[in-house]
N, CA, C and O atoms as CSV, one atom per row, in Angstrom:
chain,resi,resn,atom,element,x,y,z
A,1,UNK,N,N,115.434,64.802,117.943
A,1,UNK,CA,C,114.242,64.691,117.124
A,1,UNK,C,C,114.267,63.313,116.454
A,1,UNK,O,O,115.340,62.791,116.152
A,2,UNK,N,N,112.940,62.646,116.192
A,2,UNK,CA,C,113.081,61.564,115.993
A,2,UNK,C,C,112.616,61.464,114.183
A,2,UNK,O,O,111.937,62.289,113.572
A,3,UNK,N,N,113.148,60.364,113.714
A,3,UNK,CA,C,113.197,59.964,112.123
A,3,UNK,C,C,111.659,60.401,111.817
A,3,UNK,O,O,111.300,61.250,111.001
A,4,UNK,N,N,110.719,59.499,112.796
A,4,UNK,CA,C,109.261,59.980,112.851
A,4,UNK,C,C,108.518,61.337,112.753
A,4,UNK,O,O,107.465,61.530,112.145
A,5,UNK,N,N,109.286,62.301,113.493
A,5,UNK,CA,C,109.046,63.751,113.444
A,5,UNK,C,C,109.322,64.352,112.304
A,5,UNK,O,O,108.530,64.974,111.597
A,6,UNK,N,N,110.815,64.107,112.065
A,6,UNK,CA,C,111.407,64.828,110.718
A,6,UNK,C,C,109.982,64.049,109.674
A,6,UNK,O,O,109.113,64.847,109.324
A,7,UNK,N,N,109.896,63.308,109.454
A,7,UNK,CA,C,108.891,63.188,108.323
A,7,UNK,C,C,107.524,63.826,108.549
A,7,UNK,O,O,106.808,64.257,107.645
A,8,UNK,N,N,107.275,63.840,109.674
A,8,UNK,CA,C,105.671,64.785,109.682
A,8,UNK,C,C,105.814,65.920,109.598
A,8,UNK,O,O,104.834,66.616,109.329
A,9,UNK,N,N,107.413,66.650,109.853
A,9,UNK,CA,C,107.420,67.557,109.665
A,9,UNK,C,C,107.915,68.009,108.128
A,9,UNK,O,O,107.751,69.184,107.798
A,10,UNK,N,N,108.403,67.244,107.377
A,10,UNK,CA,C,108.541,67.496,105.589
A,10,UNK,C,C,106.717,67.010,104.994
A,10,UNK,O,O,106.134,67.482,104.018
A,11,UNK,N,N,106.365,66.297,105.653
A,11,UNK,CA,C,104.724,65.908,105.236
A,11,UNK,C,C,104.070,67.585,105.586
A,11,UNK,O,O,104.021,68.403,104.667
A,12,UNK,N,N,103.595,67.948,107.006
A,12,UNK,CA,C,103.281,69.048,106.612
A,12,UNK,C,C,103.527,70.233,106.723
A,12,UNK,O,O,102.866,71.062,107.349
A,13,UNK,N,N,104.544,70.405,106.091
A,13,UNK,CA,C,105.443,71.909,105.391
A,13,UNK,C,C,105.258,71.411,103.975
A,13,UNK,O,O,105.663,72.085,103.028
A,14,UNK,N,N,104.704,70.342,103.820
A,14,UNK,CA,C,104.066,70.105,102.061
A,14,UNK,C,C,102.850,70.708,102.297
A,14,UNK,O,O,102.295,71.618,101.682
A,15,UNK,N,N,102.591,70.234,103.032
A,15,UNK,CA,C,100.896,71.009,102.652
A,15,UNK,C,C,100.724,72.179,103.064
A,15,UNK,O,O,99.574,72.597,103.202
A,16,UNK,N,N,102.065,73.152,103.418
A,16,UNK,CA,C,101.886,74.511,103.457
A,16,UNK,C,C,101.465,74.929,104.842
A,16,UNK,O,O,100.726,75.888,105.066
A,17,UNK,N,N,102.046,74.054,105.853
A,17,UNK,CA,C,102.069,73.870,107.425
A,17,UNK,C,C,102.665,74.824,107.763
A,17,UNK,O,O,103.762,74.624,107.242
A,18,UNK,N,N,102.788,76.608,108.759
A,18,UNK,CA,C,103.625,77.535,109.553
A,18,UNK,C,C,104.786,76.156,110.175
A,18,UNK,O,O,104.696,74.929,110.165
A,19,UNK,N,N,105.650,76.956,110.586
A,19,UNK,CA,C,106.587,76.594,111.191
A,19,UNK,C,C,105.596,76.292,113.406
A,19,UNK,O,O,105.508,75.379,114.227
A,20,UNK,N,N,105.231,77.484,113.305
A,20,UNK,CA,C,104.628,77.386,114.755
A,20,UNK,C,C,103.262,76.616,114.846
A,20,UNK,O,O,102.826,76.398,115.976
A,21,UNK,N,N,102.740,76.301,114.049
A,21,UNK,CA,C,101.451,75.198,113.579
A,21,UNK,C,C,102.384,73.971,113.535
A,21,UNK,O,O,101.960,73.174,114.373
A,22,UNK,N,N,103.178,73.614,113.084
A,22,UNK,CA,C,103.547,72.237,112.954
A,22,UNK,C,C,104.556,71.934,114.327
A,22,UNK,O,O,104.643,70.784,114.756
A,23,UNK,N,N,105.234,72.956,114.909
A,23,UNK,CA,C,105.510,73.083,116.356
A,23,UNK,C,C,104.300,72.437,117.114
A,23,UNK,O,O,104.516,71.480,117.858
A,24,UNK,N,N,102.969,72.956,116.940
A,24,UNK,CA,C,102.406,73.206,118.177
A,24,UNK,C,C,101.794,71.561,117.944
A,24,UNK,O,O,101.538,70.964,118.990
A,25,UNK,N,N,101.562,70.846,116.695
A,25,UNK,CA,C,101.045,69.735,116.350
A,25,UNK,C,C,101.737,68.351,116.794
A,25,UNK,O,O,101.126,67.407,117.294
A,26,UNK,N,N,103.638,68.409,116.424
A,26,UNK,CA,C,104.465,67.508,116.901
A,26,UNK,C,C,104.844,68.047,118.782
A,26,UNK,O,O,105.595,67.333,119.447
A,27,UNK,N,N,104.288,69.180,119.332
A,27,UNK,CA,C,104.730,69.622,120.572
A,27,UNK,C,C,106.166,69.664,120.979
A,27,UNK,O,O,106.632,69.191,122.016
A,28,UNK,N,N,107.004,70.482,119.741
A,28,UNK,CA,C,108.316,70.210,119.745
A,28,UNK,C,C,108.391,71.909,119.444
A,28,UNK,O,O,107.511,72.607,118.939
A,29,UNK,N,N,110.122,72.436,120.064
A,29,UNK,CA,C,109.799,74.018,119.845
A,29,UNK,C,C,110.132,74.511,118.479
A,29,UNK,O,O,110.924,73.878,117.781
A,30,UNK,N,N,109.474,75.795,117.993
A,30,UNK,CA,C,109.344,76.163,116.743
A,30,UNK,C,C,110.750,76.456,116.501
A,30,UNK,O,O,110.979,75.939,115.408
A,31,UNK,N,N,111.609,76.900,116.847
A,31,UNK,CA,C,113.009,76.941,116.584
A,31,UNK,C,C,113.707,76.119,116.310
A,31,UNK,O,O,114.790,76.363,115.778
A,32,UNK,N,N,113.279,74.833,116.606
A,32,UNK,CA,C,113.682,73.168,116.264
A,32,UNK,C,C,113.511,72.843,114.768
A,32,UNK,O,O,114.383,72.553,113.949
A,33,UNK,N,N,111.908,72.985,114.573
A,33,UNK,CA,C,111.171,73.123,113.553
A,33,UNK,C,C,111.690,74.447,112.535
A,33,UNK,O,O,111.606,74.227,111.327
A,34,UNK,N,N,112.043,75.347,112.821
A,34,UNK,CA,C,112.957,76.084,111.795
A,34,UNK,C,C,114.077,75.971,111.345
A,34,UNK,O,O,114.428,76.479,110.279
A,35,UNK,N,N,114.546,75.531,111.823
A,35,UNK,CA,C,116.298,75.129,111.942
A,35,UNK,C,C,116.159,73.603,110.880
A,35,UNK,O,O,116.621,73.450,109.749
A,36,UNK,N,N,115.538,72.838,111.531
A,36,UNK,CA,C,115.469,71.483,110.607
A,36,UNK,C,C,114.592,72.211,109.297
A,36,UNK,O,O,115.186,71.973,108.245
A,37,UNK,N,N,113.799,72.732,109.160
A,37,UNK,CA,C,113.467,72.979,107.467
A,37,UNK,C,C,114.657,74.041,106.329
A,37,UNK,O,O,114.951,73.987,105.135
A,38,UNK,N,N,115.060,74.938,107.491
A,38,UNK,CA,C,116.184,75.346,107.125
A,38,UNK,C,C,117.341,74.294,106.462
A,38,UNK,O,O,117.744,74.091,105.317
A,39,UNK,N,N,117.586,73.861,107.499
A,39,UNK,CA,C,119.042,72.491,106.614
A,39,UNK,C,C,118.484,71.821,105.868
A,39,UNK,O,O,119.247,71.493,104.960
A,40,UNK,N,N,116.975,71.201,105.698
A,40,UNK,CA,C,116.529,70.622,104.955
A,40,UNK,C,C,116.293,70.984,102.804
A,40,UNK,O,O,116.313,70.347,101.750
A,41,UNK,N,N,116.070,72.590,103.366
A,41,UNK,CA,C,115.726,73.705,102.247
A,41,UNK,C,C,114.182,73.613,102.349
A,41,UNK,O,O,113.666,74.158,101.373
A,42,UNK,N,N,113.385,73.156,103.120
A,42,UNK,CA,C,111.981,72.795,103.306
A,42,UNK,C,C,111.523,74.630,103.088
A,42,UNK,O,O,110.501,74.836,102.434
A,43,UNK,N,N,112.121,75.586,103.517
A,43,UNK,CA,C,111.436,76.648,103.249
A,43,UNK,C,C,110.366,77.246,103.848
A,43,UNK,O,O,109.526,76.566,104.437
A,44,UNK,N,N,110.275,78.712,103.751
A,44,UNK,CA,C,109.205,78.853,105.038
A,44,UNK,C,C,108.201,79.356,104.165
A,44,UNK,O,O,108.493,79.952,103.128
A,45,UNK,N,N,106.360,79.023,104.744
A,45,UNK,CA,C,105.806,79.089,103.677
A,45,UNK,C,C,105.498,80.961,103.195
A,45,UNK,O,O,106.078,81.969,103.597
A,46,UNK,N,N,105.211,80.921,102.945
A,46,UNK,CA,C,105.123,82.364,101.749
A,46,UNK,C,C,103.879,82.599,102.123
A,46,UNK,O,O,103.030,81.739,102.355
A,47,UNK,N,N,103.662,84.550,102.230
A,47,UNK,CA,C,102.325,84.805,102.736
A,47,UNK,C,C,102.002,85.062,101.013
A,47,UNK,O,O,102.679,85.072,99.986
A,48,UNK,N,N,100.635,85.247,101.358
A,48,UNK,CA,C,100.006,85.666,99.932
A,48,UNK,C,C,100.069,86.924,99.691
A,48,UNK,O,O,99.935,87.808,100.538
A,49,UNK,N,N,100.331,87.117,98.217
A,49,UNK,CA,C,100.288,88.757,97.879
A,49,UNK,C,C,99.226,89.725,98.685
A,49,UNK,O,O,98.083,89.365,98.964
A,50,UNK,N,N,99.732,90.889,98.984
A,50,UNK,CA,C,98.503,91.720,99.875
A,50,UNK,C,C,98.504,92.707,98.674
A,50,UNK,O,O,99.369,92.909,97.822
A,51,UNK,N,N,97.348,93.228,98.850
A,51,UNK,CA,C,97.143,94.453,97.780
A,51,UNK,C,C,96.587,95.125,98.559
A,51,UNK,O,O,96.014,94.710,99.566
A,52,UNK,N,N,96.690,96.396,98.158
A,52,UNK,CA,C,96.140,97.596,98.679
A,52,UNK,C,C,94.781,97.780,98.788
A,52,UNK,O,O,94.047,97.660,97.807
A,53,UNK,N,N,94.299,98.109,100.082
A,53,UNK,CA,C,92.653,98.166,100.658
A,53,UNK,C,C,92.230,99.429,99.922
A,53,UNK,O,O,91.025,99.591,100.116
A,54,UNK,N,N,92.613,100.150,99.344
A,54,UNK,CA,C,92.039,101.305,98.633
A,54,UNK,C,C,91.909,101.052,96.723
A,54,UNK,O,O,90.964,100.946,95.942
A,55,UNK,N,N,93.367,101.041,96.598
A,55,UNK,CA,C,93.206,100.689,95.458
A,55,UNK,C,C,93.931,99.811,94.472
A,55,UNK,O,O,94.334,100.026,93.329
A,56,UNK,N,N,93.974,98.760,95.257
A,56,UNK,CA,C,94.316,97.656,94.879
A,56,UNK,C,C,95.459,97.194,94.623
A,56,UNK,O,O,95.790,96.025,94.819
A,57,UNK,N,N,96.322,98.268,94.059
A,57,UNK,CA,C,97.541,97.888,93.772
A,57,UNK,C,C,98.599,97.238,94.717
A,57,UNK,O,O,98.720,97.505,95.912
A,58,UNK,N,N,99.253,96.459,94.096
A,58,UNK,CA,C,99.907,94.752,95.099
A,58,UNK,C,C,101.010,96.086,95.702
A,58,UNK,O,O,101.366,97.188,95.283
A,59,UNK,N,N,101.314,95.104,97.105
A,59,UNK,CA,C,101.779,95.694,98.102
A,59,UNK,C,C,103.335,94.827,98.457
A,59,UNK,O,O,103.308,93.685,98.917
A,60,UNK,N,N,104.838,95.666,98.125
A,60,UNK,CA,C,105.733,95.088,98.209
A,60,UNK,C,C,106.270,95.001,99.916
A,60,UNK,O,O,105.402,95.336,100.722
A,61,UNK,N,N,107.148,94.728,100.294
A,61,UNK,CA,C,107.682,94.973,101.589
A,61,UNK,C,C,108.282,93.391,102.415
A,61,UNK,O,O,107.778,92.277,102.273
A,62,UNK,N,N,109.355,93.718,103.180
A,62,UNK,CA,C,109.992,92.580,104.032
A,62,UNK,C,C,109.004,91.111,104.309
A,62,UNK,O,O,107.817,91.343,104.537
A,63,UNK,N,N,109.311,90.064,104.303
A,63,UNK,CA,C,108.266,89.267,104.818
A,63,UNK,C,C,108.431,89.111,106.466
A,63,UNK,O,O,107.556,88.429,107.000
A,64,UNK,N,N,109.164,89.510,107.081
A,64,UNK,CA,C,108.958,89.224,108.593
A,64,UNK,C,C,108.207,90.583,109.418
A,64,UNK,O,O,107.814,90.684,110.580
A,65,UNK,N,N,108.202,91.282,108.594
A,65,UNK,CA,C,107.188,92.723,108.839
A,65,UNK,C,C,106.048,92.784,108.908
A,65,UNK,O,O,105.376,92.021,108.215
A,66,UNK,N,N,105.326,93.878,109.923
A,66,UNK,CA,C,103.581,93.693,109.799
A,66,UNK,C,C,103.372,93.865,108.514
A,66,UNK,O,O,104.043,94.756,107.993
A,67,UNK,N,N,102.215,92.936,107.455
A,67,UNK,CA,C,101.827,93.478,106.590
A,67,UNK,C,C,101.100,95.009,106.154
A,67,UNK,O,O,100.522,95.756,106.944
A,68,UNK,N,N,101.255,95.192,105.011
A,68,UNK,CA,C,100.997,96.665,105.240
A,68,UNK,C,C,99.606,96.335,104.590
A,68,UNK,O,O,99.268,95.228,104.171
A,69,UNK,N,N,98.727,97.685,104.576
A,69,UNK,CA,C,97.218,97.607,104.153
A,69,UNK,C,C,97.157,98.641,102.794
A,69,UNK,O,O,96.260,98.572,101.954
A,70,UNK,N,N,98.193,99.531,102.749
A,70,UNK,CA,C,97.685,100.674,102.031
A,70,UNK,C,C,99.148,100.774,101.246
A,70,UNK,O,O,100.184,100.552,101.874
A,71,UNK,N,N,99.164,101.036,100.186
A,71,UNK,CA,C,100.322,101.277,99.764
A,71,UNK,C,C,100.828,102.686,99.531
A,71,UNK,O,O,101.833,102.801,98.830
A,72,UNK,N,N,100.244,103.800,100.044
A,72,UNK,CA,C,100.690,105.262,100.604
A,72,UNK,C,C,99.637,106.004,101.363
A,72,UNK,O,O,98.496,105.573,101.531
A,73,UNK,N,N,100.085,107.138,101.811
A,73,UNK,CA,C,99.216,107.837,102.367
A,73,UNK,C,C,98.474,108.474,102.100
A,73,UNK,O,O,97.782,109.037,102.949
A,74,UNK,N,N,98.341,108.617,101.015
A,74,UNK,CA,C,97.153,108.585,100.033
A,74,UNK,C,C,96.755,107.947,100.273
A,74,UNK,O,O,96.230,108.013,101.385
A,75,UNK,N,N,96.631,106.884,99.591
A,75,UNK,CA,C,95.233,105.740,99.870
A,75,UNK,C,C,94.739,105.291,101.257
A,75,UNK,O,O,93.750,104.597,101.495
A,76,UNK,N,N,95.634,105.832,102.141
A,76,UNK,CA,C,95.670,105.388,103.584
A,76,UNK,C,C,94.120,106.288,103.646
A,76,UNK,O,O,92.944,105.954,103.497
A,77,UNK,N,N,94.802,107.544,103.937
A,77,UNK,CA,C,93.610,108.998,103.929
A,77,UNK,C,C,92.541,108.653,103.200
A,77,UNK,O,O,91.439,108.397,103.684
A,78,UNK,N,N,92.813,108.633,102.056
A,78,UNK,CA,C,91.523,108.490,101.739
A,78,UNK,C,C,90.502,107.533,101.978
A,78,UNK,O,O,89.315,107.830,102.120
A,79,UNK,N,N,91.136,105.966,102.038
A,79,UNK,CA,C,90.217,104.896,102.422
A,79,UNK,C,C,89.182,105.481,103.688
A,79,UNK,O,O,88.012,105.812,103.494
A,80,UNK,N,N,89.723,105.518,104.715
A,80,UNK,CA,C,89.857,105.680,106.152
A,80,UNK,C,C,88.695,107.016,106.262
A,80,UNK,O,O,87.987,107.216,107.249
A,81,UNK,N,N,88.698,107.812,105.067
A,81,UNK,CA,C,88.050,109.035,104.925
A,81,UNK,C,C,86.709,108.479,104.508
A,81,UNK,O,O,85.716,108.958,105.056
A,82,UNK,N,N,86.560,107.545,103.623
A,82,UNK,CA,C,85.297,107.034,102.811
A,82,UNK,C,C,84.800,106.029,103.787
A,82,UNK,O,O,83.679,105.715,103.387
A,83,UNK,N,N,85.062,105.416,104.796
A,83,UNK,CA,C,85.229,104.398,106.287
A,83,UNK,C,C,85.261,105.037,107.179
A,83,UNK,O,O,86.272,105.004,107.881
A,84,UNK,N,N,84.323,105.762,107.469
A,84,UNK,CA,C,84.629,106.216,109.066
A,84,UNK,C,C,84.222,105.225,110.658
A,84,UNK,O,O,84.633,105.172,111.817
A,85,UNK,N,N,82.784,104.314,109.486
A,85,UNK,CA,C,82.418,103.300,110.645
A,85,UNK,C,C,83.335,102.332,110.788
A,85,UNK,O,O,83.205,101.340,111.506
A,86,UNK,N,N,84.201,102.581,110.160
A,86,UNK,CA,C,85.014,101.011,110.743
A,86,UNK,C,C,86.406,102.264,112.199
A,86,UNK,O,O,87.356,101.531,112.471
A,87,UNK,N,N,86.473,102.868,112.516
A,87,UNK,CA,C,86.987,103.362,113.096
A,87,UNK,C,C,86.419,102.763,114.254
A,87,UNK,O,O,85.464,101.990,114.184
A,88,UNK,N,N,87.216,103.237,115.787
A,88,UNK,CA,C,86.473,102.740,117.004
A,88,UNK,C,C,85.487,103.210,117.657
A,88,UNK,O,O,85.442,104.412,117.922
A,89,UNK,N,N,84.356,102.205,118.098
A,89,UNK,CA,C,83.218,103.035,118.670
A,89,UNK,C,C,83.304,104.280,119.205
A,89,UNK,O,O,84.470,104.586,119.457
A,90,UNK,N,N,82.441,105.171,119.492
A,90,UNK,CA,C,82.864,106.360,120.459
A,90,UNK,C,C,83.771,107.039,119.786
A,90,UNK,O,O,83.442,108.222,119.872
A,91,UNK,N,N,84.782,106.927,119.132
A,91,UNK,CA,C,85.745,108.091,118.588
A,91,UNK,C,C,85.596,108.647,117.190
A,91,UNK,O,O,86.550,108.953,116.475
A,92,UNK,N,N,84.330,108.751,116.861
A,92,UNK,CA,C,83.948,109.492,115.957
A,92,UNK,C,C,82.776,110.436,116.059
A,92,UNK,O,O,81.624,110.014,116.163
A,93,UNK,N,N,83.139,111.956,116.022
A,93,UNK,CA,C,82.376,112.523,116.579
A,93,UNK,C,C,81.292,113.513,115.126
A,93,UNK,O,O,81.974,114.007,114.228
A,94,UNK,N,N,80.267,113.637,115.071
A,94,UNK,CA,C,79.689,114.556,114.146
A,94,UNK,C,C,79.647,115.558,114.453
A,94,UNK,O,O,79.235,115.810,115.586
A,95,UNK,N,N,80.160,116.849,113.361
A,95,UNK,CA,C,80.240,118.030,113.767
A,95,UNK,C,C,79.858,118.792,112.723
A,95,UNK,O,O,79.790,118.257,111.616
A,96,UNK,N,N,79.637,119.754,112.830
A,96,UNK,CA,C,79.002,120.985,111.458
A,96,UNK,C,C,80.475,122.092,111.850
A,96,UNK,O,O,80.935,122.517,112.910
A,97,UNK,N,N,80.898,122.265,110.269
A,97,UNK,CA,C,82.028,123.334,110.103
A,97,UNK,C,C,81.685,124.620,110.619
A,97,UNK,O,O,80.476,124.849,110.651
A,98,UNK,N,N,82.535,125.614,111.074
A,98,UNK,CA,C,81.927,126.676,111.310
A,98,UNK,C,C,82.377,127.510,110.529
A,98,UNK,O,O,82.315,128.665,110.950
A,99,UNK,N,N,82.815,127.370,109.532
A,99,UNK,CA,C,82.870,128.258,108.203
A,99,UNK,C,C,82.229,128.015,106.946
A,99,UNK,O,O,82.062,128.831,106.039
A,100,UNK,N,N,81.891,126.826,106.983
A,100,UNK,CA,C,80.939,126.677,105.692
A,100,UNK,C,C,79.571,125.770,106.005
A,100,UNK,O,O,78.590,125.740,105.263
A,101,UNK,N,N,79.676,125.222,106.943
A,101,UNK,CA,C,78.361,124.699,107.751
A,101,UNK,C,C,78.348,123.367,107.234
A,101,UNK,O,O,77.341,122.672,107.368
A,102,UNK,N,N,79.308,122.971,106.692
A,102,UNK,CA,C,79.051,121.609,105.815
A,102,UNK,C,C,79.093,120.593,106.917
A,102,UNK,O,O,79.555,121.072,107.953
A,103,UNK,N,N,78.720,119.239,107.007
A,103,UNK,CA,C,78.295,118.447,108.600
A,103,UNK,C,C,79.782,117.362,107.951
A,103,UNK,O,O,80.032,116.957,106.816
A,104,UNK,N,N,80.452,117.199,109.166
A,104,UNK,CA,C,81.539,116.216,108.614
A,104,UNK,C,C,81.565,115.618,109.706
A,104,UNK,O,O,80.914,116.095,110.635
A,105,UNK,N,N,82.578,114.007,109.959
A,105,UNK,CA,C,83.057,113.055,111.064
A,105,UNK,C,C,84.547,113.486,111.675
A,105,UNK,O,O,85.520,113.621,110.933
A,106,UNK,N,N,84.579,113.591,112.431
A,106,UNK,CA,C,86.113,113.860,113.128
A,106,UNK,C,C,86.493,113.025,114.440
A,106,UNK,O,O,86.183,113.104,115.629
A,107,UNK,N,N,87.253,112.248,113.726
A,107,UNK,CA,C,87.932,111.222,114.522
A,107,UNK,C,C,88.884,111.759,115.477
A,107,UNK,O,O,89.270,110.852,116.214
A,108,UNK,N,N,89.296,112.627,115.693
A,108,UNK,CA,C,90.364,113.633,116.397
A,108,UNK,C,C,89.960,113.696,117.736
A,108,UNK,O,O,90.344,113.081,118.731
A,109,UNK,N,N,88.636,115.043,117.468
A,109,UNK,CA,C,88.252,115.430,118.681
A,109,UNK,C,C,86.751,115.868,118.380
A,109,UNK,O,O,86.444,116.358,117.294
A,110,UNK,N,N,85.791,115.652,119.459
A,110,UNK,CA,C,84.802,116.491,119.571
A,110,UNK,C,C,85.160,117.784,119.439
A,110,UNK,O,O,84.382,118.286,118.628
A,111,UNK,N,N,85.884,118.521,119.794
A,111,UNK,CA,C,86.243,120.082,119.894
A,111,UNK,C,C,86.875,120.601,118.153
A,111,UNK,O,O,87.473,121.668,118.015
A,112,UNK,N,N,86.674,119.878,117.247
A,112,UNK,CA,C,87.077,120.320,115.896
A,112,UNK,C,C,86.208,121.059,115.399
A,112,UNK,O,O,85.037,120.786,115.134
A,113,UNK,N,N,86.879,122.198,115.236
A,113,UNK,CA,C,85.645,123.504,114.508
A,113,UNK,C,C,85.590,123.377,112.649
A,113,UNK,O,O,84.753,124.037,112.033
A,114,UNK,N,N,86.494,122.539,111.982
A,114,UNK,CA,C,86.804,123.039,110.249
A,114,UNK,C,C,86.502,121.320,109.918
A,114,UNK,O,O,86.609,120.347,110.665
A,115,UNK,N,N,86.131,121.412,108.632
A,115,UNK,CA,C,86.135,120.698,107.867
A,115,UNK,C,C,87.386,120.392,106.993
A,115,UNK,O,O,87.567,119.323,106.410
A,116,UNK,N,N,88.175,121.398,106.974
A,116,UNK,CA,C,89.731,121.294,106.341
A,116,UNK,C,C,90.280,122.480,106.265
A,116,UNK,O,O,89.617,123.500,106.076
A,117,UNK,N,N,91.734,122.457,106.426
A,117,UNK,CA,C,92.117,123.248,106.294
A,117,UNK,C,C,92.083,124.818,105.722
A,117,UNK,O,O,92.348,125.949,106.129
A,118,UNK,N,N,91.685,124.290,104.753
A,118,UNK,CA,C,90.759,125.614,103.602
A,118,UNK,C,C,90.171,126.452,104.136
A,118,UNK,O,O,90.322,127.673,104.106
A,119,UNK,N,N,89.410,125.780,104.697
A,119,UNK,CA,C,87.881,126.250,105.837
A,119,UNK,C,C,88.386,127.425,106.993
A,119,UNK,O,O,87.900,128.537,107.195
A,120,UNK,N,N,89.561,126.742,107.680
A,120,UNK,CA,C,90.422,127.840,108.987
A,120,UNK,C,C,90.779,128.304,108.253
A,120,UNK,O,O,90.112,129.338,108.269
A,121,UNK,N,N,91.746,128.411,107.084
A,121,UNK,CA,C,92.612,129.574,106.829
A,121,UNK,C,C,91.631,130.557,106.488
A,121,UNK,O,O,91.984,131.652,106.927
A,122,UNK,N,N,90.476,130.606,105.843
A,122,UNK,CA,C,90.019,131.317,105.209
A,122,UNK,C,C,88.731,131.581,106.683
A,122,UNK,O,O,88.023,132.534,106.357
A,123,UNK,N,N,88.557,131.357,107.248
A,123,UNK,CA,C,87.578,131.739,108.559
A,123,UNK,C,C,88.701,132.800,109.758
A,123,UNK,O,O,88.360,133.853,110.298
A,124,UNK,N,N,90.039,132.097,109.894
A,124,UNK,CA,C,90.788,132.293,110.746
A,124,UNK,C,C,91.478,133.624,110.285
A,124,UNK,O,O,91.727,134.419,111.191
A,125,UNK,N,N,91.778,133.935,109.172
A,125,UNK,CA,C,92.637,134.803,108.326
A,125,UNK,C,C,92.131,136.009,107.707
A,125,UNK,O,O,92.343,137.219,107.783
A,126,UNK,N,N,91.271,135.100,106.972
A,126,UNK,CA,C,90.779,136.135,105.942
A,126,UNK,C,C,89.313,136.951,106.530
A,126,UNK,O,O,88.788,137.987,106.121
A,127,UNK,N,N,89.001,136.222,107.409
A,127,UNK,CA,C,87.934,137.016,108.135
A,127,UNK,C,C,86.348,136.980,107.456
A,127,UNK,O,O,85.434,137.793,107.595
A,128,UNK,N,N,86.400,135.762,106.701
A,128,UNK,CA,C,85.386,134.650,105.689
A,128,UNK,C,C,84.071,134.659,107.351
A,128,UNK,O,O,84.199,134.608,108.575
A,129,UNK,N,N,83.286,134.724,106.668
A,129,UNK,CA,C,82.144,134.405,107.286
A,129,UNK,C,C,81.209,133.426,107.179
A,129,UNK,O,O,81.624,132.671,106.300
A,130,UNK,N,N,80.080,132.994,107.635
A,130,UNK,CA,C,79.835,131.438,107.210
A,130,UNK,C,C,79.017,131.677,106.018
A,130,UNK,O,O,78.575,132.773,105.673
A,131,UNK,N,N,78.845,130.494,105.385
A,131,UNK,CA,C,78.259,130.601,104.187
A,131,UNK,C,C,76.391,130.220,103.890
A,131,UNK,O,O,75.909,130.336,102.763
């Protein structure tokens, strides 16, 4: 690597340059480019805080990991519940419960008879009729 490189490459890892962006700019391999910011202490840049798509609250976890979106399954469910159009075309089907008639989305299957659980136990069990 040449004196020339090493400086474009401390120039931009200042301005907050990826390691594989400043690879792909000097056309030198990113492992080169890690290794020299490494011995350097140049540092790798830092993603930005993610917060939670439901409810906001900041989202901890590994930095070489997929970022996460939701910070439990709670908020997972529920977002995803209040969003059904962002799901994939075609796999959301409209259906009417057959225990309480209420009209809901089911991402599952066309063939879903309940609106929730509640709904079967008490259709399936208790011998509940529609409402």
């Amino acid at each position: 690597m040449t004196d020339t490189q090493k400086q474009k490459i401390a120039r931009l890892r200042g301005e907050g340059k990826s390691s594989p962006a400043i690879a792909a700019a000097l056309d030198i391999s990113v492992n080169t480019v890690k290794s020299y910011c490494r011995r350097k202490g140049l540092g790798e840049v830092k993603a930005q805080t993610r917060l939670c798509a439901h409810c906001g609250a900041e989202l901890a976890g590994p930095a070489k990991t997929k970022p996460k979106k939701f910070c439990s399954d709670r908020c997972r469910a529920a977002w995803w519940g209040a969003h059904p159009e962002k799901l994939r075309p075609g796999k959301v089907h409209a259906v009417d419960c057959a225990h309480c008639g209420a009209a809901f989305h089911s991402s599952v299957s066309a063939n879903r008879k309940y609106c929730s659980h509640e709904c079967y136990i008490t259709q399936r069990f208790k011998g509940g009729g529609a409402a």
